[in-house]
Structures are given as C-alpha cells and as structure tokens.
Amino acid sequence: MDLISNSFILTKPQRKNAQNHLNMYQFYSGIVVTFLGPYMMTLLVLSLNGGGYALGFVTSVLQFSTFFGILVPVLLSNRDYVSNKVYFWKLRGYICLFYFAIIFLYEKLFVHWGVRGNQLAVLLICIVYGLFCLFRSVGFVSVFPIFNASAIPQERGKILSAYTRYAHVGSLSALFISYVVLYLAFFEKKNYSLLVLIFLGVIFNFIAAYKFKELPSIGVIPKMNVSEIMRRINGFLLDRKLFKLWVVRFFAEGMGICFGIASIAYLKKSRGLDDYNIFLFTL
C-alpha cells in the first residue's frame, strides 16, 4: 500500500545513472536481508533457547512494522526522499551494533542467571530487531517513488525485474558466505560466528546506504494530515482489484517467512542440524 506517490520522472541520462546505482543498492540489500533479517535472528534466538513467543515475534514484526510507514507523511513531511532513506538505513545499521553488547552481557552476566538470563537476552534481541524493522519501514517509503522516477512507465516492468534479480543474487551470495563462515567455525561458541555475519550485514547495510545516497533528488515527502491519509486508505480498501492484490502479496510474503522460520526451527531443534547446514538447506 503506497500512500506516497510521485509522478516525477528523471531525464534519460539521470535514469540510466539511477538504474545502475539502484541495481547495486538492490544487490547489497539482498545481502543485508540475509545477514540481518528474520532467518539470522531466528538462529540467534534459538542459540539462546528462545521460545515460541520470540520466534513468533521475529516472524511477524517485519510485516506488521510496515504499517508505521503510514505515519511518515505526517511526521516526516518535506524531507528529501533520498535523504530520508539514507538516514533511516544508517540508523538501522547502528541499532544492530547492540546485538554485540547483548551477547557480551549474556556471556559475562546473563548466562549465570539460568533461564531468566536467556529470556532477558532474547527479549533484548527482539527489541533491537523490532527497532531495526521499524527504521526499515520508515525509510522504505522512499523506495517506490524513486523506483518509479528511475524509469518511464513503458520500461518499469523490465527495470523492476532487474532490481529483483540483483536482490536475489545478493541474497544467494550472502547464503553461501554464511555457509562458509559457519562451516569453518572460527570460534568455539556459535553465537560469535553469527555475530561475524551480523557484522558483515552492518557493513553491507552502510554500503547500500552509500549507493542510495548517490541517487539524484526527486523531491520531498508531501505533507498529509491524518484525515487525508484515512481517505486514501479508504479509497484503497474500496478498490477491490488493488486490495486483493495487496492481500495476496501480504499473505504470500508472510507465509514464505513463516515457512522459512518454521523450517529453521524444525531443522535446528528436531533434527539437530548445524547452522551451516541450515543455510545450505535454504539455498
């Protein structure tokens, strides 16, 4: 559901340049999704003996946090589209550094508290991941207006397909890297190997933000009040074709994430597979 629309189209040279930057941005973003997304958080939570509530939160928060994007025109109006995305992409990278502090506190302090220590560590991880998803949703509202500005209507299908391919290539590359890092097991404790991958995710997140920053400006986020947003939402709900497409996409993505996380939990808990074999399975 895109409440923020923008009919601005870049010039032909600008579009070509923007498409090149967006291709690389999508590639790096595909890597980030694997290193910092729900699958990695599932493994981290399971390594701390997290329960069903934590896994349910990891499964759902990415989807439900998208609704906070509705408030962007109210709270962040007149911010440049590109600057808004870059700011929140950097912010979500910085928030991920707290994972290192949580694991450090767990190893030095929480582990001596038994079950309560595990629960506290899992709770803190869920809070950090929730903020990560929130910042992602607020920054993501800038993506589609910029995607639309980077291509004329006749070529948008082709260009968007290219963006998707670059994202999948990045994700597959990150899965392979994850398998290698976890298989080599540089550290005795599995948490540390997962933190290596998270650190790589943070680095690639900042690289993605840098690539996005090189895009030309297409304008600012328009100002809307709550009543205008509600009118747009109401119009969206009354458009049956658009609403059905959105519902199908929402459930398809949600079921994909649920199936992926359920598979990881099953392979980890019931079959006792090592983390590197789980990443090999997801390939």
C-alpha positions in Angstrom: 0.0 0.0 0.0 1.8 3.1 -1.3 0.3 6.2 0.2 3.1 8.4 -1.1 3.1 8.8 -4.9 5.3 10.8 -7.1 4.9 11.3 -10.9 8.3 12.9 -11.3 10.5 11.2 -14.0 14.2 11.7 -14.3 15.9 12.7 -17.6 17.2 9.8 -19.7 20.9 10.2 -18.6 19.7 10.5 -15.0 17.6 7.4 -15.3 20.5 5.4 -16.6 22.7 6.5 -13.8 20.0 5.9 -11.2 19.3 2.4 -12.5 23.0 1.5 -12.2 23.1 2.7 -8.6 19.7 1.0 -7.8 21.0 -2.3 -9.2 23.9 -2.2 -6.9 21.8 -1.0 -4.0 19.4 -4.0 -4.5 22.4 -6.4 -4.6 23.7 -5.1 -1.3 20.2 -5.0 0.2 19.8 -8.7 -0.7 22.9 -9.4 1.3 21.7 -7.3 4.2 18.3 -9.2 4.3 20.1 -12.5 4.8 22.6 -11.3 7.3 20.3 -9.1 9.4 16.8 -10.4 8.5 14.4 -12.9 10.2 16.4 -16.1 9.4 19.5 -14.8 11.1 17.5 -13.6 14.1 15.8 -17.0 14.3 19.2 -18.7 14.6 20.3 -16.2 17.2 17.2 -16.6 19.3 17.4 -20.4 19.1 21.0 -20.3 20.1 19.8 -18.7 23.4 17.0 -21.2 23.8 14.3 -18.7 22.8 10.7 -20.0 22.9 7.7 -19.8 20.7 6.7 -16.2 21.6 10.1 -14.9 20.5 10.0 -16.9 17.2 6.5 -15.6 16.6 7.7 -12.0 17.1 10.6 -12.5 14.7 8.2 -14.0 12.2 5.6 -11.2 12.3 7.3 -8.0 13.2 8.8 -7.3 9.8 5.3 -7.5 8.2 3.4 -5.5 10.8 6.0 -2.8 11.1 5.2 -1.8 7.5 2.1 -0.1 8.8 4.2 2.6 10.5 5.0 3.8 7.1 1.5 5.3 7.0 2.6 7.9 9.5 5.6 9.1 7.5 3.7 11.9 5.6 2.5 13.2 8.9 5.7 13.0 10.9 8.4 13.4 8.2 6.9 15.7 5.6 9.2 17.9 3.5 12.2 15.6 4.0 14.0 14.7 0.8 13.2 11.2 -0.4 16.8 10.1 -0.8 18.0 11.7 2.5 15.1 10.1 4.4 16.0 6.6 3.1 19.7 7.1 3.8 19.2 8.4 7.3 17.0 5.5 8.4 19.2 2.9 6.6 22.2 4.2 8.6 20.1 4.2 11.8 19.1 0.6 11.4 22.7 -0.3 10.8 23.7 1.5 14.1 21.0 -0.3 16.0 22.3 -3.7 15.0 25.5 -2.9 16.9 23.5 -3.6 20.1 23.5 -7.3 19.2 27.2 -7.4 20.1 26.5 -5.7 23.5 23.7 -8.2 24.2 25.8 -11.2 23.5 28.7 -9.7 25.5 26.4 -9.2 28.5 24.9 -12.7 28.1 28.3 -14.3 28.1 29.6 -12.3 31.1 26.5 -11.9 33.2 23.1 -13.3 31.9 24.4 -16.8 31.5 24.8 -17.1 35.3 21.2 -16.3 35.8 20.0 -19.5 34.2 16.6 -19.4 32.3 16.0 -15.8 33.3 19.2 -14.8 31.7 18.3 -16.5 28.5 14.9 -14.9 28.5 16.3 -11.4 29.1 18.9 -11.8 26.3 16.1 -13.0 23.9 13.9 -10.1 24.9 16.6 -7.6 24.2 17.3 -9.2 20.8 13.6 -8.9 19.9 13.6 -5.2 21.0 16.6 -4.4 18.8 15.2 -6.4 15.9 11.8 -4.6 16.3 13.6 -1.3 16.1 15.5 -2.5 13.0 12.2 -3.4 11.3 10.7 -0.1 12.3 13.6 2.0 10.9 13.4 -0.2 7.7 9.7 0.6 7.3 10.1 4.3 7.8 13.0 4.5 5.3 11.4 2.1 2.8 8.6 4.6 1.9 11.1 6.4 -0.2 11.9 3.4 -2.4 8.9 3.1 -4.7 8.7 6.9 -5.6 12.4 6.7 -6.5 12.0 3.4 -8.4 9.2 5.0 -10.4 11.2 8.1 -11.1 14.1 5.9 -12.5 12.1 4.5 -15.4 9.4 5.7 -17.8 6.1 3.7 -17.5 6.8 1.6 -20.6 10.0 0.2 -19.1 9.2 -0.1 -15.5 8.3 -3.8 -15.6 11.7 -4.6 -17.1 13.6 -2.4 -14.8 11.8 -3.7 -11.7 12.6 -7.2 -12.8 16.3 -6.3 -13.0 16.1 -4.8 -9.5 14.6 -8.1 -8.2 17.3 -10.2 -9.9 20.1 -8.2 -8.3 18.4 -8.6 -4.9 18.2 -12.4 -5.3 21.8 -12.6 -6.5 22.9 -10.7 -3.4 20.8 -12.9 -1.1 22.2 -16.1 -2.6 25.7 -14.7 -2.3 25.1 -14.0 1.4 23.7 -17.5 2.0 26.9 -19.0 0.5 29.1 -16.7 2.6 27.0 -17.7 5.7 27.5 -21.4 5.0 31.3 -20.9 4.6 31.7 -18.8 7.8 29.6 -21.2 9.9 31.2 -24.3 8.5 34.7 -23.1 9.2 33.7 -22.3 12.8 36.4 -19.8 13.6 35.0 -19.6 17.2 34.1 -22.2 19.7 30.8 -20.5 20.5 28.3 -20.4 17.7 27.0 -17.0 18.8 30.3 -15.5 17.8 30.1 -16.9 14.3 26.6 -15.5 14.0 27.9 -12.1 15.1 30.5 -12.2 12.4 27.7 -12.5 9.8 25.7 -9.7 11.6 28.8 -7.5 11.4 29.1 -8.2 7.7 25.4 -7.3 7.4 26.0 -4.0 9.1 28.9 -3.2 6.7 26.9 -4.0 3.6 24.0 -2.0 5.1 26.1 1.1 5.1 27.4 0.3 1.6 23.8 0.1 0.4 23.0 3.4 2.1 26.0 5.0 0.3 24.9 3.7 -3.1 21.4 5.1 -2.4 22.9 8.5 -1.4 24.4 8.8 -4.9 20.9 8.9 -6.5 19.6 12.3 -7.7 16.9 14.0 -5.7 13.3 13.6 -6.9 11.7 15.9 -4.4 10.4 15.8 -0.8 7.8 13.7 1.0 4.5 15.5 0.7 2.7 16.7 3.8 -0.5 15.0 4.7 -2.8 15.2 7.7 -4.4 12.1 9.3 -7.8 12.7 7.7 -6.2 12.8 4.2 -4.3 9.6 4.9 -7.5 7.9 6.1 -9.3 9.0 2.9 -6.5 7.4 0.8 -6.7 4.2 2.9 -10.4 4.1 2.4 -10.1 4.6 -1.3 -7.5 1.8 -1.4 -9.9 -0.5 0.5 -12.7 0.3 -1.9 -10.5 -0.6 -4.9 -11.2 -4.3 -4.9 -8.6 -5.3 -7.5 -5.8 -3.4 -5.8 -6.9 -4.5 -2.4 -7.0 -8.2 -3.4 -3.5 -7.9 -5.0 -2.2 -6.4 -1.8 -3.8 -9.1 0.4 -2.3 -11.9 -1.8 1.1 -10.3 -1.6 0.9 -9.8 2.1 -0.1 -13.4 2.8 2.4 -14.8 0.3 5.3 -12.9 1.8 4.1 -13.7 5.3 3.6 -17.4 4.6 7.1 -17.5 3.0 8.7 -16.0 6.1 6.7 -18.3 8.4 7.6 -21.4 6.4 11.2 -20.4 6.3 11.4 -19.8 10.1 9.4 -22.9 10.9 11.8 -24.9 8.7 14.8 -23.5 10.5 13.3 -24.2 13.9 12.4 -27.7 12.9 15.9 -28.5 11.4 17.6 -26.9 14.4 15.5 -28.4 17.2 14.1 -31.7 15.9 16.9 -32.8 13.5 19.8 -31.2 15.3 21.3 -29.7 12.1 24.3 -27.3 12.5 23.7 -23.7 11.5 25.8 -24.0 8.3 23.8 -27.0 7.1 20.6 -24.9 7.7 22.0 -22.2 5.4 22.9 -24.8 2.8 19.3 -26.1 3.0 17.9 -22.6 2.4 20.0 -22.3 -0.8 
